Tab-separated table of C-alpha atoms in Angstrom:
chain	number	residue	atom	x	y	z
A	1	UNK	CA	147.099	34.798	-13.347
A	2	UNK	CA	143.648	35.432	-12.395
A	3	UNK	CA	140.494	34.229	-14.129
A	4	UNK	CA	140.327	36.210	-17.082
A	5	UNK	CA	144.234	36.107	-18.000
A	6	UNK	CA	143.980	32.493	-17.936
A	7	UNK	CA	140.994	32.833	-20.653
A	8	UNK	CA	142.838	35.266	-22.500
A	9	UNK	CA	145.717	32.785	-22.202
A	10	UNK	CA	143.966	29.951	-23.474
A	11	UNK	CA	141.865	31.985	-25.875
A	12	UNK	CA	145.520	33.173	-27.527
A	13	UNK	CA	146.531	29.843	-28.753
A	14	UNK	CA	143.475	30.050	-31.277
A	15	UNK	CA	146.721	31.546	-33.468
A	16	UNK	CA	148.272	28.340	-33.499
A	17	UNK	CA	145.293	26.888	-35.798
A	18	UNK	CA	144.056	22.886	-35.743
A	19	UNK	CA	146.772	20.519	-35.863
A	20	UNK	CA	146.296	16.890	-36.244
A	21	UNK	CA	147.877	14.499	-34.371
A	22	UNK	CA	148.148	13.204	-30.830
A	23	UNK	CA	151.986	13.492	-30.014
A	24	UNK	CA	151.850	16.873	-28.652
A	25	UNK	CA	148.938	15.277	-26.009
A	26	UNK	CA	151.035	11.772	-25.543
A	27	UNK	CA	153.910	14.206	-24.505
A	28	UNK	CA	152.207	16.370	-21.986
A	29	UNK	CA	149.976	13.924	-20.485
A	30	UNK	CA	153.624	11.842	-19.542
A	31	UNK	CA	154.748	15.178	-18.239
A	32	UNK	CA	151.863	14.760	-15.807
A	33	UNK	CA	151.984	11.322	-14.839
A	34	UNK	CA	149.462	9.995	-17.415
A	35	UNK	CA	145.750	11.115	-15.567
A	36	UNK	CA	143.993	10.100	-18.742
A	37	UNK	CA	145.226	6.481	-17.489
A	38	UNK	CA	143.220	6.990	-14.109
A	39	UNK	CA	139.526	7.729	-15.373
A	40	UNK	CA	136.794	4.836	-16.342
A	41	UNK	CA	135.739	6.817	-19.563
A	42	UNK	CA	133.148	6.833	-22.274
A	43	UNK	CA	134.370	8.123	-25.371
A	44	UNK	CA	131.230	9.629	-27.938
A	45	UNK	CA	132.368	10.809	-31.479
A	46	UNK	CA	130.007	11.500	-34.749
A	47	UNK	CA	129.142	14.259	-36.761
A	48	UNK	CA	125.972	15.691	-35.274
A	49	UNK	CA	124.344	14.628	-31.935
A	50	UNK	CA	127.431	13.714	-29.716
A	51	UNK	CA	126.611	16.732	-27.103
A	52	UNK	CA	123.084	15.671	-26.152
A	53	UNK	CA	124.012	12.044	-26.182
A	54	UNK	CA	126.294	12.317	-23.492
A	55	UNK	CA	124.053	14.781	-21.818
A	56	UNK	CA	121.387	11.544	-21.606
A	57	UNK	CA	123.959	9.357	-20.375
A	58	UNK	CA	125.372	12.250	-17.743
A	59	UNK	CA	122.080	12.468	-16.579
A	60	UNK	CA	120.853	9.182	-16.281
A	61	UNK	CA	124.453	8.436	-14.856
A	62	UNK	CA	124.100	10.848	-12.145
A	63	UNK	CA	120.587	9.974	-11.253
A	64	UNK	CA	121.560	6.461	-10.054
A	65	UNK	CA	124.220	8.416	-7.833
A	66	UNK	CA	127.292	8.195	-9.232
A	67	UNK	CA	129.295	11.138	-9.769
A	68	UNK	CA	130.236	12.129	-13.746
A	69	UNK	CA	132.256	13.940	-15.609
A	70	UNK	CA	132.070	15.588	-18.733
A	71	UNK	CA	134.106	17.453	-21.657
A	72	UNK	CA	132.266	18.764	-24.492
A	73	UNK	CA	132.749	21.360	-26.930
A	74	UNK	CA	131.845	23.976	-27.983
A	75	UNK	CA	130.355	26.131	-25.154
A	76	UNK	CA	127.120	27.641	-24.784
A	77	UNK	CA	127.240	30.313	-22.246
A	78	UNK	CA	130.684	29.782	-20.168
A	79	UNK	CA	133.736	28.359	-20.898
A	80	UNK	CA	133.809	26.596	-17.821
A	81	UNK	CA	130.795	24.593	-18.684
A	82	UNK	CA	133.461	22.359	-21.232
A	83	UNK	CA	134.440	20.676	-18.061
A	84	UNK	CA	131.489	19.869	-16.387
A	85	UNK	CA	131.035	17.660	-12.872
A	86	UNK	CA	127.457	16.144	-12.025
A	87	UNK	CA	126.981	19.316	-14.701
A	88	UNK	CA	127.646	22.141	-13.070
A	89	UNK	CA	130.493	23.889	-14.525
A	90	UNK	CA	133.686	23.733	-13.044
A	91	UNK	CA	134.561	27.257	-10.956
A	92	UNK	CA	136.548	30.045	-11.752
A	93	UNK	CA	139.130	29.030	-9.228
A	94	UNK	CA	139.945	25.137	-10.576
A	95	UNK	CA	139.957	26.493	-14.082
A	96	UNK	CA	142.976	29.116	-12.630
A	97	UNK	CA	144.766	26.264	-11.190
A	98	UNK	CA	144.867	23.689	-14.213
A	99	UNK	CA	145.334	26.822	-16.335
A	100	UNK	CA	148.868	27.519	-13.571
A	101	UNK	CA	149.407	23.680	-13.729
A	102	UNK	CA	149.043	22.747	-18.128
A	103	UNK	CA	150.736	26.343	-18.709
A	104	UNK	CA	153.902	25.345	-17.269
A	105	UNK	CA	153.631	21.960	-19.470
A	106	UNK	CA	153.028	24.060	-22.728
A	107	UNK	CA	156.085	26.508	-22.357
A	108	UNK	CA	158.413	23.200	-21.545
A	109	UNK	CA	156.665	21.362	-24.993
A	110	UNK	CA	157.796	24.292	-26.962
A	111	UNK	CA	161.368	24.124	-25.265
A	112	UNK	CA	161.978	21.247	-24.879
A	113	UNK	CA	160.363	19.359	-28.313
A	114	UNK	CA	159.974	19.783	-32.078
A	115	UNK	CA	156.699	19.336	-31.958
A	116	UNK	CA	155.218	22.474	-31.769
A	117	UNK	CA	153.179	24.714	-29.857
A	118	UNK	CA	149.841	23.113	-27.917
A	119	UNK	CA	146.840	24.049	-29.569
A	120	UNK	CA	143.857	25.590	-27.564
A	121	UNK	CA	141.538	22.015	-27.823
A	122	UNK	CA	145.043	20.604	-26.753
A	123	UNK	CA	145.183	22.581	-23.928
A	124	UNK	CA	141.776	22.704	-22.726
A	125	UNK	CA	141.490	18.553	-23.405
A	126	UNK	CA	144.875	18.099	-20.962
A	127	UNK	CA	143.212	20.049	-18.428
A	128	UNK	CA	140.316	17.734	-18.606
A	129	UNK	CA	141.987	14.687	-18.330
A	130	UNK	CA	144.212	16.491	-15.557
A	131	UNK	CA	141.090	17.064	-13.529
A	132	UNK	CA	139.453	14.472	-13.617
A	133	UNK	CA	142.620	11.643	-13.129
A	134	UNK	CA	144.072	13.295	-10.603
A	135	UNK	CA	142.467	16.621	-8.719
A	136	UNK	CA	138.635	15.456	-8.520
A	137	UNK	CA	138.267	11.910	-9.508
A	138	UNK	CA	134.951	10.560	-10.742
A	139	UNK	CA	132.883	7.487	-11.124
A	140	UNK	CA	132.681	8.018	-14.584
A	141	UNK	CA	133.965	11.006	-17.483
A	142	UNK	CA	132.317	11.121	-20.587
A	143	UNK	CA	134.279	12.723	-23.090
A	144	UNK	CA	133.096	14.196	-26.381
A	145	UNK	CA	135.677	14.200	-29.392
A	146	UNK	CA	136.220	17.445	-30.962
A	147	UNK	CA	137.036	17.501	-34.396
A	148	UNK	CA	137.264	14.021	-36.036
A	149	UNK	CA	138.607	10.949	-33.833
A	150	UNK	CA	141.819	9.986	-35.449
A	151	UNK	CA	143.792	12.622	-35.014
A	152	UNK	CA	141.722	14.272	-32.386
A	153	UNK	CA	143.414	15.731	-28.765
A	154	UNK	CA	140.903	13.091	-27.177
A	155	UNK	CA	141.990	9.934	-29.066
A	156	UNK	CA	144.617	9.417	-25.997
A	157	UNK	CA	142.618	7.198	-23.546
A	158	UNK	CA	141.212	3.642	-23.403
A	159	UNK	CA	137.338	3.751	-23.436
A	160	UNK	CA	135.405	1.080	-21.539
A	161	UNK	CA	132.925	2.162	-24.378
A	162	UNK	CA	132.615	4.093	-27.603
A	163	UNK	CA	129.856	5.698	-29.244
A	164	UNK	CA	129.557	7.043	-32.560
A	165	UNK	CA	126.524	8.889	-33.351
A	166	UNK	CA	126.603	9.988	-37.071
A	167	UNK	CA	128.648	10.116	-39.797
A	168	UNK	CA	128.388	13.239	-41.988
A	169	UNK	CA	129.755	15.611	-44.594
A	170	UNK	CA	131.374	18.365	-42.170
A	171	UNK	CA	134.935	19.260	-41.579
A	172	UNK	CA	135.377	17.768	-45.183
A	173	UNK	CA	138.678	20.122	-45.885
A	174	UNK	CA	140.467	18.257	-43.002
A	175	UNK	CA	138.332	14.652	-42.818
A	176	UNK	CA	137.670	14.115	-46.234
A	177	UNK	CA	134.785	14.778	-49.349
A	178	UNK	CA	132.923	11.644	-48.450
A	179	UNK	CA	131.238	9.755	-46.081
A	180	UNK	CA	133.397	6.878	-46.722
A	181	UNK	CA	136.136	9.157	-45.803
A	182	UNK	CA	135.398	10.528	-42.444
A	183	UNK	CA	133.837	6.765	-41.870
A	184	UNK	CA	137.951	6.172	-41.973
A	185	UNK	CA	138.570	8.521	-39.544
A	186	UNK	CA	135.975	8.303	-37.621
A	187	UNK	CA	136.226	4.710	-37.029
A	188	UNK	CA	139.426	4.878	-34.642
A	189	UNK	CA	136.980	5.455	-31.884
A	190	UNK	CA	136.376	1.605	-32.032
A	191	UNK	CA	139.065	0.304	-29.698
A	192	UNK	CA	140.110	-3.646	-29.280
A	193	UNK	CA	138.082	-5.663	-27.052
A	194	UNK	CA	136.061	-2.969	-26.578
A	195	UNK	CA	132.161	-2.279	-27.424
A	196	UNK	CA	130.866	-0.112	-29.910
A	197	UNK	CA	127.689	1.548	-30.182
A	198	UNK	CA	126.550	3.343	-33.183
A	199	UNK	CA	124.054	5.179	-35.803
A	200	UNK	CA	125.610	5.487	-39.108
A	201	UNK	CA	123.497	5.623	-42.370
A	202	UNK	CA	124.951	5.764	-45.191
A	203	UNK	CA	126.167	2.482	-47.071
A	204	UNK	CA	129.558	2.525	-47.744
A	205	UNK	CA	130.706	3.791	-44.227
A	206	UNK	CA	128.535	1.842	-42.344
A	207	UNK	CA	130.240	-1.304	-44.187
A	208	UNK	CA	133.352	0.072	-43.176
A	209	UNK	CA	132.506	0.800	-39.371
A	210	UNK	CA	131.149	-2.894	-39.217
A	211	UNK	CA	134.572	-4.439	-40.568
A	212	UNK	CA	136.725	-1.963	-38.452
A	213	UNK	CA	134.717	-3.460	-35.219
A	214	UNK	CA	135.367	-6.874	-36.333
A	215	UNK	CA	138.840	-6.486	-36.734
A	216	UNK	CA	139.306	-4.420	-33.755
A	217	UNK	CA	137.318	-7.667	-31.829
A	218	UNK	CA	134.867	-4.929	-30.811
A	219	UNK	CA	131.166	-5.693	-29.901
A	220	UNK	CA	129.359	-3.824	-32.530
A	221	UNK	CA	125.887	-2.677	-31.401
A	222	UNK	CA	123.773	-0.848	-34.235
A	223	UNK	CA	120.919	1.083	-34.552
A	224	UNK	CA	118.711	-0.310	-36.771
A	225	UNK	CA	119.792	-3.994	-36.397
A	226	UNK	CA	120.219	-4.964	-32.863
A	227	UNK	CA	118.817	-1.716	-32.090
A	228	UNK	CA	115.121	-0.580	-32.610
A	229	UNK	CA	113.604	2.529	-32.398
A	230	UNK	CA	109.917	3.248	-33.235
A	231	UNK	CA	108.191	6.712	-33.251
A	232	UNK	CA	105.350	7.466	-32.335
A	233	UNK	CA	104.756	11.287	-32.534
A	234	UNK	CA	106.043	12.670	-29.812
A	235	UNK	CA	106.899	9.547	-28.078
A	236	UNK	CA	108.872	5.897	-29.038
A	237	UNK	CA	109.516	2.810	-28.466
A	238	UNK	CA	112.824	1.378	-27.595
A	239	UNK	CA	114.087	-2.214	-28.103
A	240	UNK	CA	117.239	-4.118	-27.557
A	241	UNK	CA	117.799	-8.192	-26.826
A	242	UNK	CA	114.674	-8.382	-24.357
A	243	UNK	CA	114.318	-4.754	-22.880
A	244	UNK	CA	111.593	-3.253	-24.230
A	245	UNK	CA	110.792	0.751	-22.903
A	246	UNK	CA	107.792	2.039	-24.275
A	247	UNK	CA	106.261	5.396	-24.007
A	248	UNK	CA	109.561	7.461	-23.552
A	249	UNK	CA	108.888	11.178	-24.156
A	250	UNK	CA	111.970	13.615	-24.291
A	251	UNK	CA	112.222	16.621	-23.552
A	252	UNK	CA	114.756	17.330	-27.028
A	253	UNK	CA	112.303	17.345	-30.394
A	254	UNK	CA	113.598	15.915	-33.348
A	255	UNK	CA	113.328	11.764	-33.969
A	256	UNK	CA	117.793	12.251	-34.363
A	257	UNK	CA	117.212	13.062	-30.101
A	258	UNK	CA	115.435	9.196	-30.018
A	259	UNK	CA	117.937	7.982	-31.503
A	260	UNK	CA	120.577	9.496	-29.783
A	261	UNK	CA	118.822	8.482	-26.517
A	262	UNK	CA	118.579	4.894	-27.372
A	263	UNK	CA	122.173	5.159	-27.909
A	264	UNK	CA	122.885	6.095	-24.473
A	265	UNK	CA	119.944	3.689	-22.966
A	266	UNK	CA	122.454	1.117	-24.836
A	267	UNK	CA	125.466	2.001	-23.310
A	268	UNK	CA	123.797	1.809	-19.867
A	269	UNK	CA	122.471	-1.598	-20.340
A	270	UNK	CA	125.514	-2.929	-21.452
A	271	UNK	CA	127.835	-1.519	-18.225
A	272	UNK	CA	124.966	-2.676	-16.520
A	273	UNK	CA	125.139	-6.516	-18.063
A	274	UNK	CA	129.183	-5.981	-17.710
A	275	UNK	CA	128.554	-5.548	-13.953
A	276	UNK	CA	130.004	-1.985	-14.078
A	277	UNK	CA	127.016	0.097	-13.178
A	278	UNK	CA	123.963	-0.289	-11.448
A	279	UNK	CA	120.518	0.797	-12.593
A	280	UNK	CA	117.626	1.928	-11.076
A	281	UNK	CA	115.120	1.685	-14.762
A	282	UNK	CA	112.963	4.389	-13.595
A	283	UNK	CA	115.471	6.614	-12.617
A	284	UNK	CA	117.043	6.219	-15.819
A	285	UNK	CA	114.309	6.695	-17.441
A	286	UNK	CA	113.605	9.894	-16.016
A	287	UNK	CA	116.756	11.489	-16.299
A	288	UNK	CA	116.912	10.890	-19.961
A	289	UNK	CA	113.717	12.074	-20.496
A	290	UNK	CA	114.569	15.216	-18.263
A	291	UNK	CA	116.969	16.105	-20.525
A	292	UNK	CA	117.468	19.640	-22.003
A	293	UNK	CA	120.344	20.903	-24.528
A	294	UNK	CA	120.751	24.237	-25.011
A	295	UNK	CA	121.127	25.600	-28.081
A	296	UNK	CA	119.365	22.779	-30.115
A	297	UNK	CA	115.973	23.386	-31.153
A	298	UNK	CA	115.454	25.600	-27.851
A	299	UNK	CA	112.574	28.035	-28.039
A	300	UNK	CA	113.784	31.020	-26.142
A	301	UNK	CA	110.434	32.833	-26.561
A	302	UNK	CA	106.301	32.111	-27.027
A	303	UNK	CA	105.310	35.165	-28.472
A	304	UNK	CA	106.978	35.785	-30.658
A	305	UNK	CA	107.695	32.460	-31.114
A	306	UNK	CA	112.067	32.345	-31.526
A	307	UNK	CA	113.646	29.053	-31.951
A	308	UNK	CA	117.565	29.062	-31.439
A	309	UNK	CA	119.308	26.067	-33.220
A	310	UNK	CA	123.215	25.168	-33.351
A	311	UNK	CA	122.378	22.772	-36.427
A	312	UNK	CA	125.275	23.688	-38.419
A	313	UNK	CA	126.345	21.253	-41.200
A	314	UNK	CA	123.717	19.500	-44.120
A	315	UNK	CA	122.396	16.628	-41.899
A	316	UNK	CA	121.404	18.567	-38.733
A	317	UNK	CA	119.927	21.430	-40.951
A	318	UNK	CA	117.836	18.131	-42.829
A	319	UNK	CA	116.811	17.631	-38.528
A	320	UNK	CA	115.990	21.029	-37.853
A	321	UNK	CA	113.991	21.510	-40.805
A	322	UNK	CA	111.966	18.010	-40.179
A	323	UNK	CA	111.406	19.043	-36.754
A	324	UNK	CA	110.082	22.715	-37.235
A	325	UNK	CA	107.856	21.180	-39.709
A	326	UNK	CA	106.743	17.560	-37.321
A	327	UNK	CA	107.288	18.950	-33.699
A	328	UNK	CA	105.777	22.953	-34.372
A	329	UNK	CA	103.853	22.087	-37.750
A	330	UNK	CA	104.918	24.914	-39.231
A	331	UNK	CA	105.948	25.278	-42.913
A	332	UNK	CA	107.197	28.324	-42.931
A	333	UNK	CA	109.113	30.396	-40.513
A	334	UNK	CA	111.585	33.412	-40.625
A	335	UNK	CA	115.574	32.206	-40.965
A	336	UNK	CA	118.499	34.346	-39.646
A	337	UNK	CA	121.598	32.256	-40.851
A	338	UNK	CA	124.845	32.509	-39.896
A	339	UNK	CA	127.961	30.433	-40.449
A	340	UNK	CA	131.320	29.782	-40.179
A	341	UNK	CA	134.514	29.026	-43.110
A	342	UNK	CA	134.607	25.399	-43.835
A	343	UNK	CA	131.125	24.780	-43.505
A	344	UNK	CA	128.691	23.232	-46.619
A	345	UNK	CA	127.023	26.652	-46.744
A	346	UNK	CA	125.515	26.258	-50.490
A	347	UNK	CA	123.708	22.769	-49.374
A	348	UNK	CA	122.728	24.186	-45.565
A	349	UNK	CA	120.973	27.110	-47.183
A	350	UNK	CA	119.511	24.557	-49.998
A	351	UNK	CA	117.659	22.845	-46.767
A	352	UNK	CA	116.137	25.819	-45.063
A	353	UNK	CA	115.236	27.899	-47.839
A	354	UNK	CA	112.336	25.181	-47.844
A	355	UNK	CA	110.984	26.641	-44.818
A	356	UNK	CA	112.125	30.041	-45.229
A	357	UNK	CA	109.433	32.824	-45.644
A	358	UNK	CA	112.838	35.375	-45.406
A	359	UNK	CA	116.148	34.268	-45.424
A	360	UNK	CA	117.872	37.096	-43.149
A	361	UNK	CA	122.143	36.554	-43.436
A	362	UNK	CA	124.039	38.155	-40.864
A	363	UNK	CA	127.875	37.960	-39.662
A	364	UNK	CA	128.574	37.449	-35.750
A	365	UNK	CA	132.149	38.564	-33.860
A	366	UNK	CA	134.059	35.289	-34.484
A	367	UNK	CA	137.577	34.375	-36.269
A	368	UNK	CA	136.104	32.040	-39.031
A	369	UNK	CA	132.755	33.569	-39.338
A	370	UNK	CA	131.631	34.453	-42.902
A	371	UNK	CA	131.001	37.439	-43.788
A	372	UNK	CA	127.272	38.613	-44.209
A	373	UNK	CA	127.663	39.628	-47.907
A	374	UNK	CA	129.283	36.211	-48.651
A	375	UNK	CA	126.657	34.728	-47.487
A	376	UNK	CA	124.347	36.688	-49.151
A	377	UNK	CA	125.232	36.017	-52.333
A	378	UNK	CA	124.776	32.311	-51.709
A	379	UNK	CA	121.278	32.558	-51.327
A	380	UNK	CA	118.648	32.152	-53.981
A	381	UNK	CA	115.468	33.123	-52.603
A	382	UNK	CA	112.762	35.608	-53.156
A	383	UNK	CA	112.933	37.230	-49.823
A	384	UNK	CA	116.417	37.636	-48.742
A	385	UNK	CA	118.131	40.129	-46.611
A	386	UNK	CA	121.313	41.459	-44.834
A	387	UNK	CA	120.768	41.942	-41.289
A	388	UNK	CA	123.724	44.422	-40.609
A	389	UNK	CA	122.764	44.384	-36.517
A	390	UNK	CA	121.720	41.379	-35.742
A	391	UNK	CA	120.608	41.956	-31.541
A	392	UNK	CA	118.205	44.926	-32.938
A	393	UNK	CA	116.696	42.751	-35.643
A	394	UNK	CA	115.641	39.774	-32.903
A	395	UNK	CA	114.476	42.828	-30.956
A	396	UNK	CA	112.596	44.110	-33.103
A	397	UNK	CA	110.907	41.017	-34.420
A	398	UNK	CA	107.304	40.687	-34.346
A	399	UNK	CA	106.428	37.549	-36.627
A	400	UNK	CA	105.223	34.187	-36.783
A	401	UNK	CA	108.424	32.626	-36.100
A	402	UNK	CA	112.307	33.131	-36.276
A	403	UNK	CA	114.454	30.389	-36.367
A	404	UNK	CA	118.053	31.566	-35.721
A	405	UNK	CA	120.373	28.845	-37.358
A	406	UNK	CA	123.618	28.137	-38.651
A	407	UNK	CA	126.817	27.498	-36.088
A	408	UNK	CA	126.893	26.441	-32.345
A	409	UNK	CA	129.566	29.775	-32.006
A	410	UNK	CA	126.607	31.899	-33.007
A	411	UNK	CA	124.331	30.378	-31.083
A	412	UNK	CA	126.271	30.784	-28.325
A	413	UNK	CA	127.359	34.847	-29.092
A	414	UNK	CA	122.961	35.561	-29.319
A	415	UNK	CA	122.647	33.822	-26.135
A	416	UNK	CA	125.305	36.060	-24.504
A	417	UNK	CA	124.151	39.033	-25.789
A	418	UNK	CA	120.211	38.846	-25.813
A	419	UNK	CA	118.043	38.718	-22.873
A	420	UNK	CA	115.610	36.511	-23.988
């Protein structure tokens, strides 16, 4: 198989849908000797913000000079970039090889089990932890959980520390209605004897995540208790036991990016006090601050001004629409909104039609994307429209300011097909 048939490979297991559960992984990963047994990992869960918290730990990570890995979903502009070293994408070739080497585990789980067919995240997670255990071993991997923790593909390995960066209504058909309930879900990325960091808001699962740390003996290290963060405009202040970093400026808007830094500034200090890393402060420093995500809050053009944002469930909508009002003072700006099934579209659209001076719906060439005229009829404003062809209407655009909103998939399909 050459590059594409192994995309078109993994691409085809899409059919077999999202099944919780970690046996099918437990079974292939013995097939293969165990390799998520032979990485030091960091595993980051949460709602919103996981992806550009472990890009500030990646970064500050590799600019003390160790080497990292990462696995994060979904993908921006390759499919490679999911499995990431020092963050550079892995090539063409090693994704052919683990494709050759996880294939051959697949068609024998099938056989040789009753428990199913691998899923794609199944897949793509085994060849992750097959990379990075046993072809190109790292100092570190940091590994993003995909949907939920429980029952998620990456729920396999011991941490030597967790992260949770948010809890919040999304995935509620599969996680739960509440924020109590994907608190109960969420919470399995607290392992024994092993610390926690997090940022969790609301009351009732924040109670919860602080008894499931206690019982699980886990250090539990919170934002907003042992953790301060004060901002400033575009800078803040950052406090924890008796560091103190003042005057950090990142490069990602939005005060949910200073908290997700001071996250990863946490993690750092503690595998620094644990004796498992060693820090150079200004170096850290400056690769968080480096930092940029694609995709979130990224202004692709001046003039016009065009904003491209994956914010795609009620609480990072609440972000984006905070920081297009505190970080470009605008109150008003164009939206072209699109979203996949299974999303809180009624409450999503409820947030931006606050800034909206048109609300442009549009439909994008994905499996669970909704279709324009559904989401049409979900908006109540003044100034709505379908955009049938979305590339000519960004083309074509000429005012104030577009933001272009609604799923990370979409975000991702623009960014492919304009040339900005």
């Amino acid at each position: 198989m050459n590059y594409l048939d192994s995309l078109y490979w993994i691409h085809e297991q899409k059919k077999f849908g999202i099944k919780p559960g970690v046996k099918r992984m437990e079974w292939m990963l013995e097939q293969l000797d165990h390799p998520e047994r032979q990485i030091r990992g960091i595993h980051v869960g949460g709602t919103n913000g996981k992806g550009s918290t472990v890009s500030y730990l990646k970064s500050a990570l590799v600019d003390n000079g160790y080497d990292v890995g990462t696995f994060t979903s979904p993908y921006i502009e390759t499919f490679n970039e999911r499995i990431s070293f020092n963050g550079h994408p892995i090539t063409n070739d090693e994704l052919v090889d683990l494709v050759a080497r996880v294939k051959q585990i697949c068609e024998a789980l099938s056989v040789e089990t009753d428990l199913g067919t691998a899923t794609e995240f199944e897949i793509i997670t085994t060849m992750m932890f097959l990379y990075f255990g046993q072809i190109r071993p790292v100092d570190f991997v940091i590994v993003e959980a995909g949907l939920g923790v429980k029952n998620d593909s990456t729920n396999v390995f011991k941490p030597i520390m967790s992260i949770l960066t948010s809890i919040g209504l999304d995935h509620t058909d599969i996680l739960g209605q509440t924020y109590l309930d994907i608190a109960r879900d969420k919470a399995h990325i607290i392992k024994e004897d092993t610390p926690v960091i997090y940022s969790v808001k609301d009351p009732d699962a924040l109670k919860y995540i602080r008894e499931f740390a206690e019982k699980s003996n886990a250090k539990a290290i919170e934002i907003g208790r042992e953790i301060t963060v004060i901002s400033e405009d575009d800078e803040f202040t950052y406090r924890y036991k008796d560091y103190e970093l003042e005057n950090l400026v990142l490069n990602m808007i939005g005060d949910h990016q200073k908290e997700n830094a001071s996250l990863a500034i946490t993690a750092l200090l503690e595998l620094k006090e644990a004796g498992i890393v060693e820090l150079d402060f200004n170096k850290m420093i400056d690769g968080i601050e480096a930092v940029n995500w694609t995709g979130r809050l990224e202004q692709v053009s001046e003039s016009p001004l065009i904003i491209l944002d994956g914010a795609h469930n009620t609480e990072s909508i609440e972000a984006s629409v905070k920081s297009i009002r505190d970080y470009y003072h605008l109150d008003q700006v164009d939206v072209l909104f699109a979203a996949i099934d299974g999303k809180p579209v009624q409450s999503m659209i409820h947030q931006l039609s606050q800034i909206a001076t048109t609300f442009n719906v549009t439909d994008f060439d994905f499996p669970k994307a909704l279709p324009r005229h559904t989401l049409y009829d979900e908006v109540e404003h003044d100034n709505k429209a379908l955009i049938h062809d979305y590339q000519t209407f960004i083309k074509e655009y000429e005012g104030p300011g577009l933001l272009i909103v609604g799923s990370l998939y979409f975000i991702s399909e623009v960014k492919l097909n304009m040339k900005f």
